[in-house]
Coordinates of N, CA and C in Angstrom, one line a residue:
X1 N 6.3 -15.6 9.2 CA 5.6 -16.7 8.4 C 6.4 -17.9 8.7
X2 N 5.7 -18.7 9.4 CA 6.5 -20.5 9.8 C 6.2 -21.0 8.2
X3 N 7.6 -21.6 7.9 CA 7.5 -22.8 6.8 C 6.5 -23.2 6.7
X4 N 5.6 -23.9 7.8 CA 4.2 -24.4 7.4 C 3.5 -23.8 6.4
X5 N 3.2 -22.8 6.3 CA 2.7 -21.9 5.7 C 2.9 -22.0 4.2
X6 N 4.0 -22.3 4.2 CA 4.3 -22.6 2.4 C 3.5 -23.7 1.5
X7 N 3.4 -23.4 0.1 CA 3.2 -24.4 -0.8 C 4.2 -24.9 -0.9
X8 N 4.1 -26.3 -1.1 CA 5.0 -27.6 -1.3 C 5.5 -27.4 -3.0
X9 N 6.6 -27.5 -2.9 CA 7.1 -27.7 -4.1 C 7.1 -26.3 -4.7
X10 N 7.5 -25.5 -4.5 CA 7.5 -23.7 -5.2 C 8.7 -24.2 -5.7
X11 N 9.3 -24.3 -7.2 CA 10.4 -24.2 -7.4 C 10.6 -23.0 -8.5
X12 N 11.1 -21.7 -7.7 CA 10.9 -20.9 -9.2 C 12.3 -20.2 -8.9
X13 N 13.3 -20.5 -8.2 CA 14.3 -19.9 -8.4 C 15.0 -19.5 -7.7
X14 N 14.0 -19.4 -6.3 CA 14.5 -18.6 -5.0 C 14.4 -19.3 -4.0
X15 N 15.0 -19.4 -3.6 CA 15.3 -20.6 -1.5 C 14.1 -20.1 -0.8
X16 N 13.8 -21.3 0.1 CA 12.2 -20.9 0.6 C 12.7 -19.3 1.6
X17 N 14.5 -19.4 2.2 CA 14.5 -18.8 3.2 C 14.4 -17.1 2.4
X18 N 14.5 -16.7 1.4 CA 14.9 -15.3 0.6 C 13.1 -15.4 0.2
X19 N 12.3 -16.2 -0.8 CA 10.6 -16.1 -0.3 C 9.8 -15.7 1.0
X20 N 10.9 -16.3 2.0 CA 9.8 -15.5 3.0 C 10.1 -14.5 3.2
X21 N 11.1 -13.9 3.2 CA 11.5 -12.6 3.8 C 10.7 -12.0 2.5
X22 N 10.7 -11.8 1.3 CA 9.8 -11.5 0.3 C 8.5 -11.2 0.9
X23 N 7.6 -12.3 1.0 CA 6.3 -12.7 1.1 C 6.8 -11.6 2.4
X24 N 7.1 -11.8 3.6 CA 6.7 -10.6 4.8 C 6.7 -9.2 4.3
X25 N 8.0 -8.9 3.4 CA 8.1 -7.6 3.3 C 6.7 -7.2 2.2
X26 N 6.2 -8.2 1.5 CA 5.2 -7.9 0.7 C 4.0 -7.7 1.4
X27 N 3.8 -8.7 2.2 CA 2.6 -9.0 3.2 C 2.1 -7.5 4.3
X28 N 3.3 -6.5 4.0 CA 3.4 -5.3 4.9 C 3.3 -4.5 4.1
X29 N 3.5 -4.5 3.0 CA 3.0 -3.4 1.7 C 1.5 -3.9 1.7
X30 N 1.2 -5.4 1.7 CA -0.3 -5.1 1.6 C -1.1 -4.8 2.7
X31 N -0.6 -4.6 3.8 CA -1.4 -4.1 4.9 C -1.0 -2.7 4.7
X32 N -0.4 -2.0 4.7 CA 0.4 -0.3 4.6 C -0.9 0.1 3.5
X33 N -0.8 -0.8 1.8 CA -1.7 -0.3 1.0 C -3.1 -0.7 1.4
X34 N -4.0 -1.5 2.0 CA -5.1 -1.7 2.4 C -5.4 -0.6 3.2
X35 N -4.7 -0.6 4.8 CA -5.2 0.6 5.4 C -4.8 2.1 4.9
X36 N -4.1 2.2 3.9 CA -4.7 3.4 3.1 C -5.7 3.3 2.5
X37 N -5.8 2.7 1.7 CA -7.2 2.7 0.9 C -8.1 2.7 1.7
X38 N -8.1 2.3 2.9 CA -9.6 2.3 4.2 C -9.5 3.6 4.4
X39 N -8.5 4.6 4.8 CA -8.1 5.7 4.6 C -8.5 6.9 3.9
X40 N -8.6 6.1 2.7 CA -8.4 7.3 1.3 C -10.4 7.3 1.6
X41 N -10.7 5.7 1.4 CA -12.1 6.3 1.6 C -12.9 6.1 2.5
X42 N -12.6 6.6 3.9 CA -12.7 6.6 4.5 C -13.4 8.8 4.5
X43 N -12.0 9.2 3.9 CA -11.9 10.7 3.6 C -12.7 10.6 2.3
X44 N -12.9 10.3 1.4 CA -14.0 10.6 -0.2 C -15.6 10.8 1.1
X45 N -15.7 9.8 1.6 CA -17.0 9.7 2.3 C -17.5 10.7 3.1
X46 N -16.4 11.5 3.9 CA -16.4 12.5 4.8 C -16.0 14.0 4.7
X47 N -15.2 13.8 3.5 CA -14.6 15.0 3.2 C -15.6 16.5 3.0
X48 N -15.5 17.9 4.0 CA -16.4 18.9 3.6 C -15.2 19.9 2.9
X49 N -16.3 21.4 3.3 CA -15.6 22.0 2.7 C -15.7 22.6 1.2
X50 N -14.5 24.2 1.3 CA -15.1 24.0 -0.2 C -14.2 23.7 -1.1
X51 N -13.3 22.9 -0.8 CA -12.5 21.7 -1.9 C -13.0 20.6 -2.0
X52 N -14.9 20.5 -1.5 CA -15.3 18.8 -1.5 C -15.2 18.4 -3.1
X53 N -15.9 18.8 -4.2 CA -15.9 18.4 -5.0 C -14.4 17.5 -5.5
X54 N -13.6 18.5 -5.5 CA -12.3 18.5 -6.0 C -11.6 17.3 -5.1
X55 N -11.9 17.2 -3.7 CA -11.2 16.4 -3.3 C -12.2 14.8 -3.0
X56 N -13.4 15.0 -3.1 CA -14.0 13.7 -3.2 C -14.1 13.0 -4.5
X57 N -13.5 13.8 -5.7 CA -13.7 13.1 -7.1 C -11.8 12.5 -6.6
X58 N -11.0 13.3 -6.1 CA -9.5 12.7 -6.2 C -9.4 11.8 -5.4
X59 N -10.2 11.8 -4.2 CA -9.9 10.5 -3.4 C -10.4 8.9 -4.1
X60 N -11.7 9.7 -4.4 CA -12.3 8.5 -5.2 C -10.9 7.4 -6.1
X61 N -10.8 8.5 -7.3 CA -9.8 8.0 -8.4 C -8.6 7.0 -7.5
X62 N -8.3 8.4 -5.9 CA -7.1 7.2 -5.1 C -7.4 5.9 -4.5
X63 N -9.0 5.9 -3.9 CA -8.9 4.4 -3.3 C -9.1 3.5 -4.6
X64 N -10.0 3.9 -5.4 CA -10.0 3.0 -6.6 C -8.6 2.3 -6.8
X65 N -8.0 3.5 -7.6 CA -6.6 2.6 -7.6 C -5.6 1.8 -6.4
X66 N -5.9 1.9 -4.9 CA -5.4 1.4 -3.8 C -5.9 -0.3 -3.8
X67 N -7.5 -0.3 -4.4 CA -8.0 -1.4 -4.2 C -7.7 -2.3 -5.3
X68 N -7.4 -1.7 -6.4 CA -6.4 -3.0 -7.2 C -5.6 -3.5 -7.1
X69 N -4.8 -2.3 -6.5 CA -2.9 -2.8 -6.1 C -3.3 -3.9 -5.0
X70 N -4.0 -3.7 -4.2 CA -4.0 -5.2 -3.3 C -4.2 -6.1 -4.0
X71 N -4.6 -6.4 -4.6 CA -5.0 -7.4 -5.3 C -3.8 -8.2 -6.3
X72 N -3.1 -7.4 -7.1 CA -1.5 -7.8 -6.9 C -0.8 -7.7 -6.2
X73 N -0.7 -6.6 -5.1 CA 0.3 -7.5 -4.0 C 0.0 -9.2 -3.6
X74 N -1.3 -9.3 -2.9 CA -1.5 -10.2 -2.7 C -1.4 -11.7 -3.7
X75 N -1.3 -11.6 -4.6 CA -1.2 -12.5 -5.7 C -0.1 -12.7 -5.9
X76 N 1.1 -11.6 -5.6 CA 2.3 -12.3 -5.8 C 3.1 -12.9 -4.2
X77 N 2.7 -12.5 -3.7 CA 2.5 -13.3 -2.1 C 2.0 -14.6 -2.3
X78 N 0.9 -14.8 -3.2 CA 0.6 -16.5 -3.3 C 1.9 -17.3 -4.4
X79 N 2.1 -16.3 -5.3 CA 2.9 -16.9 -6.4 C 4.4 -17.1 -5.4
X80 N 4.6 -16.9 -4.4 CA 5.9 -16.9 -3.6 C 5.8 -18.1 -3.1
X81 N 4.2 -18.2 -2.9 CA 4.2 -19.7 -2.2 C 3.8 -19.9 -0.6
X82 N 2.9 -18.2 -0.1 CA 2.7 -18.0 1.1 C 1.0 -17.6 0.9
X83 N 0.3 -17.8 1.8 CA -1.3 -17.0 2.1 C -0.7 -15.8 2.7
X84 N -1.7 -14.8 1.6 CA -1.9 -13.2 1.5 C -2.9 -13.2 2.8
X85 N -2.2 -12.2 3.9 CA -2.8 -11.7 5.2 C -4.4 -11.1 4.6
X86 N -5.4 -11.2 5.0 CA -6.9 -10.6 5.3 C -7.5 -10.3 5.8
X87 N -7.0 -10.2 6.7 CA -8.1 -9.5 8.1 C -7.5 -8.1 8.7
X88 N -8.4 -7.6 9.5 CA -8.1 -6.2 9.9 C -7.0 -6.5 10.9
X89 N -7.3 -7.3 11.3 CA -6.4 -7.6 13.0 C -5.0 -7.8 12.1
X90 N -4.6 -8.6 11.1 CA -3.4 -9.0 10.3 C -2.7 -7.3 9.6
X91 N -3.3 -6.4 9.6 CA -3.3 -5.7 8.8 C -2.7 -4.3 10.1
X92 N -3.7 -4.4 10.9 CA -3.2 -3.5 12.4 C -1.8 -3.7 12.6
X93 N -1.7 -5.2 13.1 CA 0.2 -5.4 13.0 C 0.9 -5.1 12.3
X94 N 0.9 -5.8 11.0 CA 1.6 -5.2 10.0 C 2.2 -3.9 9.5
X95 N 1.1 -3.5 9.7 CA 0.5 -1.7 8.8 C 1.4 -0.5 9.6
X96 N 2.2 0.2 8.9 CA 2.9 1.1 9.1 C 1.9 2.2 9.1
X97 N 1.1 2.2 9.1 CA 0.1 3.4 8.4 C -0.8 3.6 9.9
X98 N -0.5 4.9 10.9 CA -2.3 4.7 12.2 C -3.3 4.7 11.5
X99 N -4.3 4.4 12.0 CA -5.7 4.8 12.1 C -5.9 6.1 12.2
X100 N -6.8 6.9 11.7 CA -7.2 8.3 12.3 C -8.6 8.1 13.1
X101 N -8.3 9.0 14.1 CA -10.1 8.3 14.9 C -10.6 9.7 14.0
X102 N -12.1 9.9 14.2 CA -12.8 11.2 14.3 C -13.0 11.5 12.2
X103 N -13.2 12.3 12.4 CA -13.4 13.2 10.6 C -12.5 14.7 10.7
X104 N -11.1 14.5 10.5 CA -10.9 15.6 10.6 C -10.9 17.1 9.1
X105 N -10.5 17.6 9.4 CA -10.8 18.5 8.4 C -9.8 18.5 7.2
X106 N -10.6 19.3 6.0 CA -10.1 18.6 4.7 C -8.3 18.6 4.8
X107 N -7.8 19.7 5.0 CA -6.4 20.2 5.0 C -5.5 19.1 5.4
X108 N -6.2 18.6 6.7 CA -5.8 17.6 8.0 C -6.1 15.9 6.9
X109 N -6.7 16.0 6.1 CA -7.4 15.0 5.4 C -6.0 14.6 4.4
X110 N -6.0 15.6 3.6 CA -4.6 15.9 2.4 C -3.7 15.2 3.7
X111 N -2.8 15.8 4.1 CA -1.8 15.7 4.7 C -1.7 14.3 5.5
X112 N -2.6 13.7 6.2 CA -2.2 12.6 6.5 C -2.5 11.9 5.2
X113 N -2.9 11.8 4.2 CA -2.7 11.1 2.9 C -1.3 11.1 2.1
X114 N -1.2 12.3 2.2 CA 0.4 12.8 2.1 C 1.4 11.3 2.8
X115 N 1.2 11.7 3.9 CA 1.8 10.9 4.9 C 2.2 9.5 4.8
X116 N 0.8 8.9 4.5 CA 0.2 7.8 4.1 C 1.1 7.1 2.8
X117 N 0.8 7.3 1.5 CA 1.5 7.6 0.7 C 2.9 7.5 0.6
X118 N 3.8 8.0 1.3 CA 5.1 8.5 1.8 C 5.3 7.3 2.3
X119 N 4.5 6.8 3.2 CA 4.7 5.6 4.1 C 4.9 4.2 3.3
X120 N 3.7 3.9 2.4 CA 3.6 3.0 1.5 C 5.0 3.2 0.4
X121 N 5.6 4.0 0.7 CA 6.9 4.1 -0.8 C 8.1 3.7 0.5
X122 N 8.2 3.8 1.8 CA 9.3 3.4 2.3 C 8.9 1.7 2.6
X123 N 8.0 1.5 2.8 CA 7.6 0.0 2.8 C 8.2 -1.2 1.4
X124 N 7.6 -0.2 0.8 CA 8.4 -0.9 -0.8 C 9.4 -0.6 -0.7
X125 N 10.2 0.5 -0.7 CA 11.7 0.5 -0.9 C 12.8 -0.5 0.1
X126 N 11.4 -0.7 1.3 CA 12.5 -1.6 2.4 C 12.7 -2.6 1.8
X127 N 11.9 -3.8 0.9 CA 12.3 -4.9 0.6 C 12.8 -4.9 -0.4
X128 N 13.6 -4.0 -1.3 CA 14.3 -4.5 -2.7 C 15.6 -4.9 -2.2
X129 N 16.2 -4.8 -1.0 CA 17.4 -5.7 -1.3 C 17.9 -7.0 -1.2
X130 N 16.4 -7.9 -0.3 CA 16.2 -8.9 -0.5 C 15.9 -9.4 -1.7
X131 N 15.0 -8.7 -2.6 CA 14.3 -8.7 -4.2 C 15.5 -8.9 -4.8
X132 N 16.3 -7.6 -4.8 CA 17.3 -7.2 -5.8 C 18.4 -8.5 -5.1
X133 N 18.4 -9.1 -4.5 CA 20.1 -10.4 -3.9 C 19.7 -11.5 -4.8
X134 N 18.6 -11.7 -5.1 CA 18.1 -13.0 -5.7 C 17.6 -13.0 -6.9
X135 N 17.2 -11.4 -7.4 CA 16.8 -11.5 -8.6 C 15.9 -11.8 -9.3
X136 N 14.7 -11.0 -8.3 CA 13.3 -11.3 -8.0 C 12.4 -10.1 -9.1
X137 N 12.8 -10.3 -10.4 CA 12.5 -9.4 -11.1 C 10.6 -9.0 -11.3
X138 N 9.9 -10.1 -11.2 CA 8.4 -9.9 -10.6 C 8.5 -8.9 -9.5
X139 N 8.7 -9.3 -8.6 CA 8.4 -8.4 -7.1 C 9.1 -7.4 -7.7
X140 N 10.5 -6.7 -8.2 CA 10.9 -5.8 -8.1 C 10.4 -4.6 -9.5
X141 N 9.9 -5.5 -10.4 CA 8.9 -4.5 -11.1 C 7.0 -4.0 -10.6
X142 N 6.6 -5.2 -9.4 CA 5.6 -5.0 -8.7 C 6.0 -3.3 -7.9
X143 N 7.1 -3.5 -7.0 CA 7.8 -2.6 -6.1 C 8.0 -1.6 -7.0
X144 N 8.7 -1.1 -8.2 CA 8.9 0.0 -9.0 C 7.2 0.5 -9.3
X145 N 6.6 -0.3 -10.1 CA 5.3 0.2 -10.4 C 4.7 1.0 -8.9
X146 N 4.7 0.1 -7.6 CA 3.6 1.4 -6.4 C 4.2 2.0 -6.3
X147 N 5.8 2.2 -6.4 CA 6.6 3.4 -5.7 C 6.2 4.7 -6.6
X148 N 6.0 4.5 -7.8 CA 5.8 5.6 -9.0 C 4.4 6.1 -8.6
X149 N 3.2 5.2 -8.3 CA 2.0 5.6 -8.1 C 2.2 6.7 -7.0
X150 N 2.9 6.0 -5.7 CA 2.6 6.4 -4.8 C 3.2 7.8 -4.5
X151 N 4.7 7.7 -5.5 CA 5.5 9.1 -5.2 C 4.6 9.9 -5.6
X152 N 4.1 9.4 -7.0 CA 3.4 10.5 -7.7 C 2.1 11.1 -6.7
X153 N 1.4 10.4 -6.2 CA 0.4 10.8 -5.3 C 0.5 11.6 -4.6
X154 N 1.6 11.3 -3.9 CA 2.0 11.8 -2.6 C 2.9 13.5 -3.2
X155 N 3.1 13.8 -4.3 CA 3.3 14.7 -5.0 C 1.9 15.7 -5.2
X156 N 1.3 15.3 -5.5 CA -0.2 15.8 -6.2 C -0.5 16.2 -5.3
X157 N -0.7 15.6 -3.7 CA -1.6 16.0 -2.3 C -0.8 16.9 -1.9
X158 N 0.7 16.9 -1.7 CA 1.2 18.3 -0.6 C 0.7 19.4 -1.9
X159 N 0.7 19.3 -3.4 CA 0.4 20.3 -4.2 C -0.4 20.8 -3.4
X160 N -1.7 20.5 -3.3 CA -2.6 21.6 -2.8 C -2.5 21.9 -1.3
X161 N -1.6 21.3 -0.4 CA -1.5 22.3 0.5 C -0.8 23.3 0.6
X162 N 0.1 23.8 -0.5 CA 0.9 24.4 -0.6 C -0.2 26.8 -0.9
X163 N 0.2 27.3 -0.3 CA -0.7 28.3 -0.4 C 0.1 29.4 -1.4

């Protein structure tokens, strides 16, 4: 993110240079959590099998909740004083998370969610020590709240592959 990019006059406590490293490390939790949620329902839409029910009502509940969380990441990315990334192409770089080509099968479906999940909790955990040096108590209760969602999720999905 070039200085340009900033709002003029942010004075909330933190040096523009410890905000950007924020705003990026945030800016990559919102691409990691978007392309899950493309993800998650990507799999509600496709999902067969005879765990559909079970797993198109859970995906559902997961992108739902994926598509809010963007919505405060991105908001505390503007409250930093930076434009929240929106496009796919912004989100490809970013995004810790592949793509899956194809519809694969449900099992195959869990597990890269699993994965996914997993992914999105090392993304947040990478930026609290810039968070935590400055004393970025917003971003670092933002960061506590997905990591809880996401452990937990990512708990719930290896559940059922477990035989």
């Amino acid at each position: 993110m070039s200085s340009q990019a900033t709002v003029k006059n942010v004075n909330i406590g933190i040096d523009e240079e410890n905000r950007t490293k924020i705003a990026e490390g945030l800016s990559r939790l919102l691409a990691d959590t978007y392309t899950l949620y493309l993800k998650t329902h990507n799999f509600h839409w496709n999902v067969t099998g005879p765990m559909f029910q079970t797993l198109h009502l859970m995906f559902e509940t997961q992108y739902t909740e994926l598509a809010l969380a963007v919505d405060l990441i991105a908001e505390r990315i503007r409250a930093l004083g930076y434009p929240a990334p929106g496009t796919y192409s912004e989100y490809a770089k970013l995004s810790s998370i592949p793509e899956t080509p194809g519809v694969p099968k449900a099992k195959e479906m869990i597990q890269l969610l699993v994965e996914g999940q997993e992914a999105v909790v090392r993304t947040a955990r990478s930026i609290f020590p810039v968070v935590d040096a400055v004393n970025d108590e917003p971003t670092a209760d933002l960061l506590t709240q997905r990591m809880q969602v996401h452990e937990k999720t990512a708990w719930m999905l290896r559940s059922l592959l477990e035989e």
